[in-house]
Coordinates of C-alpha atoms in Angstrom, one line a residue:
Chain A
M1 CA 9.6 -5.5 -20.9
Q2 CA 10.4 -6.3 -16.7
S3 CA 13.7 -5.7 -15.8
K4 CA 15.6 -8.3 -14.0
E5 CA 17.7 -8.6 -10.7
A6 CA 20.4 -10.7 -10.6
V7 CA 22.4 -10.6 -6.6
V8 CA 25.9 -10.6 -6.7
E9 CA 27.4 -12.4 -3.9
D10 CA 28.0 -9.4 -1.4
G11 CA 24.2 -8.5 -1.5
E12 CA 24.0 -5.6 -3.6
I13 CA 21.7 -6.0 -6.3
K14 CA 22.6 -5.1 -9.7
S15 CA 19.5 -4.5 -12.3
V16 CA 19.9 -5.9 -15.7
T17 CA 17.8 -4.1 -17.7
A18 CA 16.3 -6.6 -20.6
V19 CA 17.5 -6.6 -24.1
G20 CA 15.6 -5.4 -27.1
S21 CA 16.1 -8.5 -28.8
E22 CA 14.2 -10.4 -26.2
I23 CA 10.3 -8.9 -27.5
D24 CA 10.1 -10.0 -30.7
G25 CA 7.9 -7.2 -31.8
W26 CA 4.9 -6.6 -29.6
T27 CA 3.9 -10.6 -29.2
N28 CA 5.4 -10.5 -25.7
F29 CA 3.8 -7.3 -24.6
G30 CA 1.3 -7.8 -21.7
D31 CA -0.5 -5.2 -20.3
D32 CA 1.8 -4.9 -17.1
D33 CA 4.1 -4.0 -20.0
I34 CA 1.9 -1.6 -21.5
M35 CA 0.8 -0.3 -17.7
Q36 CA 4.6 0.4 -16.9
Q37 CA 5.6 2.1 -20.0
Q38 CA 2.8 3.7 -19.6
Y39 CA 4.2 5.1 -15.9
T40 CA 7.2 5.7 -17.6
I41 CA 6.1 7.7 -20.3
Q42 CA 3.2 10.0 -17.9
A43 CA 6.8 10.4 -15.5
E44 CA 9.0 11.8 -18.2
E45 CA 6.2 14.1 -19.4
A46 CA 5.6 15.3 -15.7
K47 CA 9.4 15.7 -15.2
K48 CA 9.0 18.8 -18.3
V49 CA 7.1 20.7 -15.9
P50 CA 7.9 22.3 -12.6
F51 CA 6.1 20.6 -9.4
V52 CA 4.2 24.9 -9.4
G53 CA 5.6 26.8 -12.1
D54 CA 6.2 30.7 -12.5
K55 CA 3.4 32.5 -12.8
E56 CA 2.7 33.5 -16.5
P57 CA 0.1 35.9 -18.1
L58 CA -3.2 34.5 -19.1
S59 CA -2.3 35.4 -22.8
S60 CA -0.6 32.0 -22.7
L61 CA -2.7 30.0 -22.3
A62 CA -4.9 31.0 -24.8
A63 CA -1.8 30.4 -27.2
E64 CA -2.1 26.7 -25.8
Y65 CA -5.2 26.3 -27.6
K66 CA -4.6 28.6 -30.7
L67 CA -5.4 25.5 -33.0
G68 CA -7.7 24.2 -30.7
S69 CA -11.8 24.2 -30.2
P70 CA -12.5 27.9 -30.7
I71 CA -15.4 27.7 -27.6
L72 CA -12.2 26.9 -25.6
L73 CA -10.7 30.2 -27.7
E74 CA -13.7 32.1 -26.4
K75 CA -13.5 30.8 -23.2
I76 CA -10.2 31.7 -22.4
K77 CA -11.4 35.2 -23.3
V78 CA -14.3 35.2 -21.4
L79 CA -11.3 34.6 -18.3
D80 CA -9.2 37.1 -19.6
E81 CA -12.0 39.8 -18.5
Q82 CA -11.7 38.4 -14.8
Y83 CA -8.0 36.9 -14.5
A84 CA -4.8 38.4 -14.5
A85 CA -2.6 35.6 -14.3
I86 CA -2.1 31.4 -14.4
R87 CA 0.7 29.4 -12.3
R88 CA 0.9 26.0 -13.9
T89 CA 1.8 22.8 -11.5
R90 CA 2.6 19.5 -12.6
G91 CA 0.4 16.8 -13.5
D92 CA 1.1 14.3 -11.9
G93 CA -2.1 13.5 -10.2
N94 CA -1.3 15.9 -6.9
C95 CA -1.7 18.8 -9.2
F96 CA -4.9 20.2 -6.4
F97 CA -2.8 20.0 -4.0
R98 CA 0.2 21.0 -5.1
S99 CA -1.8 24.3 -6.7
F100 CA -4.1 24.6 -3.2
M101 CA -1.0 24.0 -1.3
F102 CA 1.3 27.3 -2.9
S103 CA -2.1 29.1 -3.4
Y104 CA -3.1 29.5 0.6
L105 CA 0.7 29.9 1.6
E106 CA 1.3 32.8 -0.6
H107 CA -1.8 33.9 0.5
I108 CA -0.9 34.4 3.9
M109 CA 2.1 35.7 3.2
E110 CA 0.3 38.7 1.2
C111 CA -1.6 39.2 4.0
Q112 CA 0.2 38.4 6.5
D113 CA -2.9 37.2 8.7
Q114 CA -1.6 35.8 12.4
A115 CA -5.0 35.3 13.1
E116 CA -5.7 33.1 10.3
I117 CA -2.7 31.1 11.0
D118 CA -4.1 30.3 14.2
R119 CA -7.3 29.7 13.1
I120 CA -5.7 27.0 11.5
Q121 CA -3.4 25.5 13.5
A122 CA -6.4 24.9 15.6
N123 CA -8.3 22.5 12.7
V124 CA -4.9 20.9 11.5
E125 CA -5.0 19.8 15.5
K126 CA -8.8 18.7 15.1
S127 CA -7.4 16.7 12.1
R128 CA -4.6 15.6 14.0
K129 CA -6.8 13.9 16.7
A130 CA -9.1 12.1 14.2
L131 CA -6.4 10.8 12.8
Q132 CA -5.4 9.6 16.3
T133 CA -9.1 8.4 16.9
L134 CA -9.1 6.5 13.4
G135 CA -6.0 4.4 14.9
Y136 CA -2.9 5.7 12.5
A137 CA -0.1 5.7 14.2
D138 CA 1.5 9.2 15.5
L139 CA 4.8 8.2 13.5
T140 CA 3.0 7.7 9.8
F141 CA 1.6 11.3 9.9
E142 CA 2.9 13.3 12.3
D143 CA 6.3 14.1 9.8
F144 CA 3.8 15.9 7.4
F145 CA 1.9 18.0 9.7
A146 CA 5.3 19.4 11.2
L147 CA 6.1 20.2 7.9
F148 CA 3.8 21.6 7.5
L149 CA 3.1 24.0 9.9
E150 CA 6.5 25.0 9.4
Q151 CA 5.9 26.4 6.1
L152 CA 2.9 28.0 7.3
E153 CA 5.2 30.1 9.8
S154 CA 7.6 30.5 7.7
V155 CA 5.4 32.7 5.6
I156 CA 5.0 35.1 8.5
Q157 CA 7.7 37.7 8.1
G158 CA 9.7 39.1 10.9
K159 CA 10.8 36.2 12.7
E160 CA 14.5 34.4 12.3
T161 CA 12.3 31.1 9.9
S162 CA 10.6 34.0 7.8
I163 CA 10.8 33.2 3.8
S164 CA 10.8 35.1 0.7
H165 CA 8.7 34.6 -1.6
E166 CA 11.4 33.4 -4.1
E167 CA 12.1 30.9 -1.2
L168 CA 8.4 30.2 -1.0
V169 CA 8.6 29.0 -5.0
L170 CA 11.8 27.0 -4.4
R171 CA 10.6 25.0 -2.1
S172 CA 7.1 24.3 -3.3
R173 CA 9.6 22.7 -6.0
D174 CA 11.2 20.7 -4.0
Q175 CA 9.9 17.6 -3.4
S176 CA 11.1 16.6 0.2
I177 CA 9.2 19.8 0.8
S178 CA 6.7 20.1 -1.7
D179 CA 5.4 16.0 -1.6
Y180 CA 5.1 16.0 2.4
V181 CA 2.6 19.2 2.5
V182 CA 0.8 17.8 -0.1
M183 CA 0.8 14.3 2.0
F184 CA -0.6 16.5 4.7
F185 CA -3.3 17.3 2.6
R186 CA -4.0 14.2 1.3
F187 CA -4.5 13.0 5.5
V188 CA -6.3 15.5 6.4
T189 CA -9.0 15.1 3.7
S190 CA -8.5 11.4 4.4
A191 CA -9.5 12.0 8.3
E192 CA -12.5 14.6 7.3
I193 CA -13.7 11.5 4.7
Q194 CA -14.0 9.2 7.2
K195 CA -14.5 11.4 10.7
R196 CA -18.0 12.3 8.2
A197 CA -18.3 8.4 6.7
E198 CA -22.6 9.1 7.0
F199 CA -21.9 12.3 4.9
F200 CA -19.8 11.0 2.2
E201 CA -20.6 7.6 1.5
P202 CA -23.2 8.0 -0.6
F203 CA -21.2 9.6 -2.8
I204 CA -18.7 7.0 -2.6
L205 CA -20.8 4.8 -3.1
G206 CA -21.9 6.1 -6.4
L207 CA -18.6 6.9 -7.8
T208 CA -16.8 3.9 -6.5
N209 CA -18.8 1.1 -4.8
T210 CA -16.3 0.8 -2.3
T211 CA -16.3 1.5 1.7
V212 CA -15.4 4.9 2.9
E213 CA -11.8 3.3 4.4
Q214 CA -11.3 1.3 0.9
F215 CA -12.0 5.1 -0.7
C216 CA -9.7 6.7 1.6
K217 CA -7.2 4.3 1.2
S218 CA -7.0 3.8 -2.3
S219 CA -7.9 7.2 -3.8
V220 CA -7.1 9.7 -1.2
E221 CA -4.1 8.6 0.8
P222 CA -1.3 7.3 -1.8
M223 CA 0.4 10.2 -3.9
G224 CA -0.5 10.5 -7.1
E225 CA -4.2 9.4 -7.0
E226 CA -6.6 12.4 -8.5
S227 CA -8.9 14.3 -6.6
D228 CA -12.8 14.8 -7.4
H229 CA -15.2 17.1 -6.0
M230 CA -15.4 14.9 -2.8
H231 CA -11.2 15.4 -1.8
I232 CA -11.8 19.3 -2.8
T233 CA -15.1 19.4 -0.7
A234 CA -13.4 17.5 2.7
L235 CA -10.1 19.3 2.4
S236 CA -12.6 22.3 2.6
D237 CA -14.3 22.0 4.9
A238 CA -11.6 20.7 7.3
L239 CA -9.7 23.5 7.2
G240 CA -12.1 25.9 6.5
I241 CA -11.1 27.0 3.5
P242 CA -13.0 28.2 0.8
I243 CA -12.1 27.2 -2.3
R244 CA -13.1 29.2 -6.4
V245 CA -12.7 26.3 -9.2
V246 CA -13.8 27.3 -12.4
Y247 CA -14.3 25.2 -15.3
L248 CA -12.4 25.4 -18.6
D249 CA -14.3 22.3 -20.7
R250 CA -15.5 22.0 -23.9
S251 CA -19.4 22.6 -22.9
S252 CA -21.5 25.2 -24.3
C253 CA -24.2 27.8 -23.2
D254 CA -27.9 26.9 -23.8
T255 CA -28.5 30.3 -24.1
G256 CA -26.4 31.0 -27.1
G257 CA -23.4 33.2 -25.3
V258 CA -20.1 31.9 -24.1
S259 CA -19.5 31.4 -20.5
V260 CA -17.0 30.3 -17.9
N261 CA -18.5 28.3 -15.2
H262 CA -17.2 28.1 -11.2
H263 CA -18.4 25.9 -8.4
D264 CA -17.1 28.0 -5.0
F265 CA -17.0 24.8 -2.3
M266 CA -17.7 26.6 1.2
P267 CA -16.7 25.6 4.5
V268 CA -19.7 23.5 6.4
A269 CA -18.2 24.9 9.3
G270 CA -18.8 28.8 10.8
D271 CA -14.9 29.9 11.2
L272 CA -14.0 31.1 7.4
P273 CA -10.8 33.0 7.0
N274 CA -11.1 36.4 7.8
A275 CA -11.7 39.2 5.4
S276 CA -8.5 40.9 5.6
C277 CA -7.3 40.0 2.4
S278 CA -10.2 39.7 0.1
S279 CA -13.0 42.1 -0.2
E280 CA -15.4 40.5 1.3
K281 CA -15.5 37.0 3.9
N282 CA -17.7 34.6 2.0
I283 CA -15.5 34.8 -1.7
P284 CA -12.8 32.3 -2.0
F285 CA -9.2 33.5 -2.1
I286 CA -7.9 30.9 -3.7
T287 CA -9.1 30.2 -7.0
L288 CA -7.8 27.3 -9.2
L289 CA -8.5 26.4 -12.7
Y290 CA -9.8 23.1 -14.2
R291 CA -9.1 21.7 -17.3
P292 CA -10.0 17.9 -17.8
G293 CA -8.4 15.4 -15.1
H294 CA -5.9 18.4 -13.9
Y295 CA -5.9 21.9 -11.9
D296 CA -3.6 25.3 -12.5
I297 CA -3.8 28.5 -10.0
L298 CA -5.0 31.7 -11.2
Y299 CA -5.1 35.1 -10.2
T300 CA -8.0 38.0 -10.3
K301 CA -7.3 40.9 -11.9
Chain B
M1 CA 23.0 5.9 15.4
A2 CA 21.5 9.2 14.9
E3 CA 24.4 11.3 14.8
K4 CA 25.6 9.7 11.8
H5 CA 22.9 10.8 9.6
N6 CA 21.0 14.1 7.8
L7 CA 18.2 14.3 10.0
K8 CA 17.4 17.5 7.4
N9 CA 16.4 14.4 5.0
P10 CA 12.9 13.6 5.7
A11 CA 13.0 9.9 5.1
V12 CA 16.2 9.4 6.9
K13 CA 14.2 11.5 9.8
R14 CA 11.3 9.0 9.7
I15 CA 13.2 6.0 9.5
L16 CA 14.7 6.6 12.4
Q17 CA 11.3 7.5 14.1
E18 CA 10.0 3.7 12.9
L19 CA 13.2 2.8 14.5
K20 CA 12.4 4.2 17.6
E21 CA 9.2 2.7 17.7
M22 CA 9.8 -0.5 16.5
Q23 CA 12.4 -0.6 19.1
S24 CA 9.9 1.0 22.1
N25 CA 7.4 -1.5 20.9
P26 CA 9.1 -5.3 20.1
S27 CA 7.1 -7.9 18.7
D28 CA 7.3 -11.9 18.8
D29 CA 6.3 -12.4 15.5
Y30 CA 9.2 -10.5 13.8
L31 CA 12.2 -8.1 14.3
S32 CA 13.9 -5.7 11.9
L33 CA 17.0 -3.5 11.8
P34 CA 18.9 -0.8 9.8
L35 CA 22.8 -1.9 8.8
E36 CA 24.3 0.6 10.4
E37 CA 26.0 1.9 7.5
N38 CA 23.1 2.4 5.8
I39 CA 19.4 3.0 7.3
F40 CA 17.9 2.4 4.2
E41 CA 18.5 -1.3 4.2
W42 CA 16.9 -3.0 6.8
Q43 CA 17.4 -7.0 7.6
F44 CA 14.0 -8.8 9.1
A45 CA 13.2 -12.4 10.4
I46 CA 9.4 -13.4 10.2
R47 CA 7.8 -16.0 12.6
G48 CA 5.9 -18.2 10.4
P49 CA 2.0 -18.0 11.0
R50 CA 0.1 -20.0 13.4
D51 CA -2.0 -22.8 12.5
T52 CA -0.2 -23.1 9.3
E53 CA 2.4 -25.1 7.7
F54 CA 5.0 -22.0 8.2
E55 CA 4.4 -22.6 12.0
G56 CA 7.6 -23.1 14.0
G57 CA 9.6 -21.3 11.0
I58 CA 11.9 -18.2 11.2
Y59 CA 12.0 -16.6 7.6
H60 CA 14.9 -14.5 7.5
G61 CA 14.7 -11.6 4.7
R62 CA 15.6 -7.6 3.3
I63 CA 13.3 -4.8 2.6
Q64 CA 15.5 -1.9 0.9
L65 CA 13.8 1.7 1.5
P66 CA 13.6 3.9 -1.3
S67 CA 15.3 7.7 -1.2
E68 CA 11.5 9.1 -1.8
Y69 CA 10.3 6.7 0.9
P70 CA 7.3 7.0 2.3
F71 CA 6.1 7.6 -0.6
K72 CA 7.8 5.3 -2.1
P73 CA 7.5 1.5 -1.4
P74 CA 10.0 -1.0 -0.1
S75 CA 11.3 -3.6 -2.3
F76 CA 11.4 -7.1 -0.3
M77 CA 13.7 -10.4 -0.8
L78 CA 13.4 -13.4 1.1
L79 CA 16.7 -14.9 1.9
T80 CA 15.1 -18.3 4.2
P81 CA 13.6 -21.1 1.7
S82 CA 9.9 -21.0 2.7
G83 CA 8.2 -22.9 -0.5
R84 CA 6.2 -19.7 -0.5
F85 CA 8.4 -17.5 -1.8
E86 CA 11.4 -17.7 -4.1
T87 CA 15.3 -16.8 -2.1
Q88 CA 17.1 -13.9 -3.6
T89 CA 14.5 -12.7 -5.3
K90 CA 12.2 -9.4 -5.6
I91 CA 9.0 -10.5 -4.2
C92 CA 5.9 -9.4 -6.1
L93 CA 3.0 -8.2 -3.2
S94 CA 0.5 -5.0 -3.3
I95 CA 3.0 -3.7 -0.3
S96 CA 5.9 -4.0 -2.5
N97 CA 7.5 -1.6 -5.1
H98 CA 6.2 -4.2 -7.8
H99 CA 2.8 -2.5 -7.1
P100 CA 3.6 1.1 -6.1
E101 CA 0.7 2.4 -6.7
H102 CA -1.1 0.2 -4.1
W103 CA 1.3 1.9 -1.3
Q104 CA 0.1 4.0 1.2
P105 CA 2.9 6.8 2.9
S106 CA 0.4 5.9 5.8
W107 CA 2.4 2.2 6.2
S108 CA 5.5 1.7 7.4
V109 CA 8.4 -1.3 7.9
R110 CA 5.7 -2.5 10.5
T111 CA 3.0 -2.9 8.8
A112 CA 5.0 -3.9 6.0
L113 CA 5.7 -7.2 8.1
V114 CA 2.4 -7.9 9.2
A115 CA 1.3 -8.2 5.8
L116 CA 3.9 -10.1 4.8
I117 CA 3.4 -12.7 7.5
A118 CA -0.3 -12.4 6.7
F119 CA 0.7 -13.1 2.9
M120 CA 2.5 -16.3 3.6
P121 CA -0.4 -18.7 3.8
T122 CA -2.7 -17.2 1.0
N123 CA -2.1 -18.4 -2.4
P124 CA 0.5 -16.9 -4.6
N125 CA -1.3 -16.7 -8.2
G126 CA 1.2 -17.0 -10.2
A127 CA 3.0 -13.7 -9.0
L128 CA 6.4 -12.8 -9.5
G129 CA 8.9 -14.6 -6.6
S130 CA 6.2 -16.8 -5.5
L131 CA 6.2 -20.7 -5.0
N132 CA 3.8 -23.0 -4.7
Y133 CA 5.1 -26.0 -2.7
K134 CA 3.4 -29.0 -0.8
K135 CA 2.1 -28.2 2.6
E136 CA 4.7 -31.3 4.0
D137 CA 7.3 -29.2 1.8
R138 CA 7.0 -26.2 3.3
R139 CA 6.7 -28.0 7.2
A140 CA 10.1 -29.4 6.6
L141 CA 11.5 -26.3 5.1
A142 CA 9.9 -24.7 8.4
I143 CA 11.4 -26.8 10.5
K144 CA 15.0 -26.6 8.7
S145 CA 14.7 -22.9 8.9
R146 CA 15.3 -22.9 12.8
E147 CA 18.7 -24.8 12.2
A148 CA 21.1 -21.7 11.3
P149 CA 20.3 -18.5 9.8
P150 CA 21.2 -18.1 6.0
K151 CA 24.6 -16.9 4.6
F152 CA 24.0 -13.8 2.6
G153 CA 26.1 -10.0 1.9
T154 CA 29.3 -8.5 3.8
P155 CA 30.4 -9.5 7.2
E156 CA 27.9 -6.8 8.7
R157 CA 24.8 -7.7 7.4
Q158 CA 26.0 -11.4 8.4
R159 CA 26.2 -10.6 12.0
L160 CA 23.2 -9.0 11.5
I161 CA 21.4 -11.6 10.7
D162 CA 23.0 -13.9 13.3
E163 CA 21.7 -11.4 15.9
I164 CA 18.3 -11.6 14.6
H165 CA 18.3 -15.4 14.3
E166 CA 19.0 -15.5 18.0
Y167 CA 16.4 -13.2 19.1
M168 CA 14.0 -14.8 17.2
L169 CA 15.1 -18.9 18.9
S170 CA 14.8 -16.7 22.2
K171 CA 11.1 -15.9 22.1
S172 CA 9.6 -18.6 19.4
S173 CA 8.0 -21.6 21.0
P174 CA 8.7 -24.8 20.0
V175 CA 8.0 -26.3 16.8
P176 CA 4.6 -28.1 16.0
Q177 CA 5.3 -31.4 15.6
L178 CA 2.5 -34.1 13.7
A179 CA 1.8 -37.6 15.4
P180 CA 3.8 -40.3 13.9
S181 CA 0.8 -41.9 12.1
Q182 CA 0.0 -38.5 10.6
V183 CA 3.8 -38.4 9.3
S184 CA 3.4 -42.2 7.8
E185 CA 0.0 -41.0 5.9
E186 CA 1.9 -37.5 4.8
H187 CA 5.2 -39.3 3.4
S188 CA 3.2 -42.0 1.7
K189 CA 1.2 -39.2 -0.3
T190 CA 4.4 -37.2 -0.7
E191 CA 5.9 -40.3 -2.2
E192 CA 2.9 -40.7 -4.9
A193 CA 3.2 -37.1 -5.4
E194 CA 6.7 -37.6 -6.1
A195 CA 6.4 -40.2 -8.1
E196 CA 3.5 -38.0 -10.5
A197 CA 6.0 -35.3 -10.6
Q198 CA 8.5 -37.1 -11.9
V199 CA 6.7 -38.7 -14.9
N200 CA 5.6 -35.0 -15.6
L201 CA 9.3 -33.5 -14.8
H202 CA 11.0 -36.3 -17.8
N203 CA 7.9 -35.3 -19.9
P204 CA 6.8 -31.5 -20.6
E205 CA 5.2 -32.2 -23.0
A206 CA 2.5 -33.9 -20.5
L207 CA 2.0 -30.3 -18.9
P208 CA -0.8 -28.5 -20.7
A209 CA 0.5 -24.8 -22.2
G210 CA 1.1 -22.2 -20.2
V211 CA 2.3 -24.1 -17.6
E212 CA 6.0 -24.1 -17.2
I213 CA 8.6 -25.9 -14.4
P214 CA 9.4 -23.1 -12.4
D215 CA 12.7 -21.7 -12.0
Q216 CA 15.0 -23.3 -9.5
A217 CA 17.7 -20.1 -9.8
G218 CA 16.4 -18.3 -7.1
D219 CA 18.6 -15.3 -7.6
R220 CA 16.2 -13.5 -10.1
V221 CA 12.8 -12.0 -10.5
V222 CA 11.2 -15.0 -12.3
E223 CA 7.7 -14.6 -13.7
E224 CA 5.3 -17.6 -12.7
Q225 CA 2.7 -18.8 -16.0
E226 CA -0.9 -18.1 -14.4
L227 CA -3.0 -21.6 -15.6
P228 CA -5.2 -20.6 -18.2
V229 CA -8.9 -21.2 -17.5
N230 CA -10.0 -23.8 -19.8
V231 CA -7.2 -26.1 -19.6
N232 CA -8.3 -29.8 -19.2
S233 CA -5.3 -32.0 -20.0
N234 CA -3.8 -33.8 -16.8
P235 CA -4.6 -31.5 -13.8
A236 CA -3.0 -33.4 -10.7
G237 CA 0.0 -33.9 -12.5
V238 CA 0.2 -30.0 -13.3
E239 CA -0.5 -29.7 -9.7
A240 CA 2.5 -32.3 -8.7
S241 CA 4.7 -30.2 -11.2
M242 CA 4.2 -26.9 -10.4
D243 CA 4.3 -27.8 -5.9
N244 CA 7.9 -30.4 -6.7
S245 CA 9.9 -28.5 -9.0
S246 CA 13.1 -30.6 -7.4
S247 CA 12.1 -33.9 -6.1
G248 CA 15.8 -34.9 -4.9
S249 CA 16.1 -31.7 -2.9
S250 CA 12.1 -32.6 -1.3
N251 CA 13.1 -36.4 -0.4
Q252 CA 16.1 -35.3 1.5
L253 CA 14.6 -32.2 3.2
L254 CA 12.0 -34.4 4.4
Q255 CA 14.2 -37.3 5.4
K256 CA 15.5 -34.7 7.7
S257 CA 12.4 -33.1 8.8
D258 CA 11.2 -37.4 9.4
A259 CA 14.4 -38.2 11.6
R260 CA 13.3 -34.8 14.0
V261 CA 9.8 -35.7 13.5
Q262 CA 10.7 -38.8 15.0
N263 CA 12.7 -38.4 18.3
L264 CA 9.5 -36.0 19.7
K265 CA 6.6 -37.6 21.5
P266 CA 3.8 -38.2 19.8
E267 CA 0.8 -36.0 20.6
T268 CA -1.5 -37.0 22.9
R269 CA -4.7 -38.6 21.3
I270 CA -8.6 -38.6 21.4
Q271 CA -10.1 -41.5 22.7
K272 CA -12.3 -43.8 20.7
S273 CA -14.4 -44.3 23.2
D274 CA -15.1 -40.4 23.8
D275 CA -15.8 -39.9 20.1
R276 CA -18.4 -43.0 20.4
L277 CA -19.8 -41.0 23.2
F278 CA -19.7 -37.4 21.2
T279 CA -21.8 -39.6 18.6
L280 CA -24.1 -41.5 20.7
A281 CA -25.3 -37.7 23.2
A282 CA -25.7 -35.6 19.2
I283 CA -28.0 -39.0 18.0
G284 CA -30.3 -38.5 21.1
L285 CA -30.4 -35.3 20.8
T286 CA -31.3 -35.2 17.7
I287 CA -34.2 -37.8 18.1
A288 CA -35.3 -35.8 21.2
I289 CA -35.5 -32.5 19.2
V290 CA -37.6 -34.4 16.1
V291 CA -39.9 -35.9 18.6
L292 CA -40.8 -32.5 20.6
L293 CA -41.2 -31.2 17.1
L294 CA -43.6 -33.7 16.2
K295 CA -45.7 -33.0 19.1
K296 CA -45.8 -29.6 18.2
F297 CA -47.2 -30.2 14.4
I298 CA -49.7 -33.0 15.8
K299 CA -50.8 -30.1 18.4
S300 CA -51.0 -27.3 15.7
T301 CA -53.4 -29.3 13.2
E302 CA -57.2 -29.5 13.8
Y303 CA -57.1 -32.9 14.2
G304 CA -54.4 -33.3 16.1
A305 CA -56.7 -30.5 18.8
V306 CA -59.5 -32.6 18.1
F307 CA -57.7 -36.1 19.1
M308 CA -56.0 -34.7 22.2
D309 CA -59.4 -33.5 23.8
E310 CA -60.8 -36.9 23.0
S311 CA -58.0 -38.6 24.8

């Protein structure tokens, strides 16, 4: 299954894929081959969904589970009472960060809140300093930070660099922009976890039995690594942005009635966003729908 | 260089930043430069790590950066024979494109080269594109690697390889050599191992299942078989066959390196009398410590205390 590389005289490499006849059924099919095939299937499936999809009515979620668990269908009905729409993101392991990115930039675009941008820029600067203190070379993170700040400025209208909502959607689907912003959030998350190592260490040890630094290197910074409670807590704390995660799973309620659980990640720092757009200061304006292993964006009614 | 490239492409921007950073902060242990026509392809040379059989060697290679860099890892190919990695073969490292799941965008060409140097003395464990030559063969290859840069690719590539080689030679310290006594010892060991290897190379049945003679055609990805855990038959022979894939070529290399080694001054040897002095001093210290401990023990026991009072 391994593709073999042959080097041509001029130094250019031409890939020669192993012919099917070389594999006698499954006899030569090793673990690496299985993993490789799994990656290929995942990549192909992921490409069917854009990085950030279109806004869809919540009924599309019900249609998805038409033949599924009755509990899930009941829960979707409950969701329908509070939420109007869903925006799907690609399930490539970066879905939490991508959902957060789009939801946050869209919120800023709607609110046109310059004070919020100033507040975030100050927090971003703290993260930058934290990374420098942790020994990261500037060139390894500077581009990601610059690109995020560029996107942040572009959603404020009335400037030469201002963009429309359609352009925001297009940029979120453009890999060269979207991946860079995702990577920015990964760096911010990693910096926060390492900066507050004593707080996160017990959770990390319980989860992975590795050091804080190893956890960040293996489970936070690499692209495609799925996000956990720890990632969300760290990002929310670092940027001072509250996040609500609504859980759509098969868990049933003890009382007999069906309810949808949610968890609000409230930043530890006192500097929360202004309530210019949201009804209350401490109600998260970013709401994500969590289904086992995946995050999408939810829109309230 | 920057004018030629699309600075709107984040990968290009990042690569140019790395180039600038490497030029402003050069290292004596490695040098890497991109081709002028394609900044996604870099030629590099690394110096063999100190206090290893690779010390003094200059090992050239090529790095191919993907268009999605730094999100996807580069691929590495060594061009200079080292006895550790196959030449003109994409090698399998945790920092290379064989393991994209380990790659981090916070790494760079510089960190990758530092990691590559660190990987050289490690056990290959049957990784793709790895070799497991004997130390003396690797030493011989390290010496040979300085003679001339490898021939590879287009004139532009070759020009860059030659430039890098000149730079590395200008920054290098003399090659550490073996004392003649050590050379003769190692040479006799090599001959024994080669004799064993010859037997195994001509009699593949003697090799346990799962062990193959390494493929010498180094122009493709070769998968090495790991030795099964519970194989008992002829482990020494296995080692020899793995280490000496081509006894003829290694003989020639050793002869060349021996000729060069014999022209060099022998290392200053530590005098035997010095050794004796050290030994005597150590014995004296040991005796003194034992006596002190005995005294302490006698004092601490009641009998000892009474005995001491009486005296």
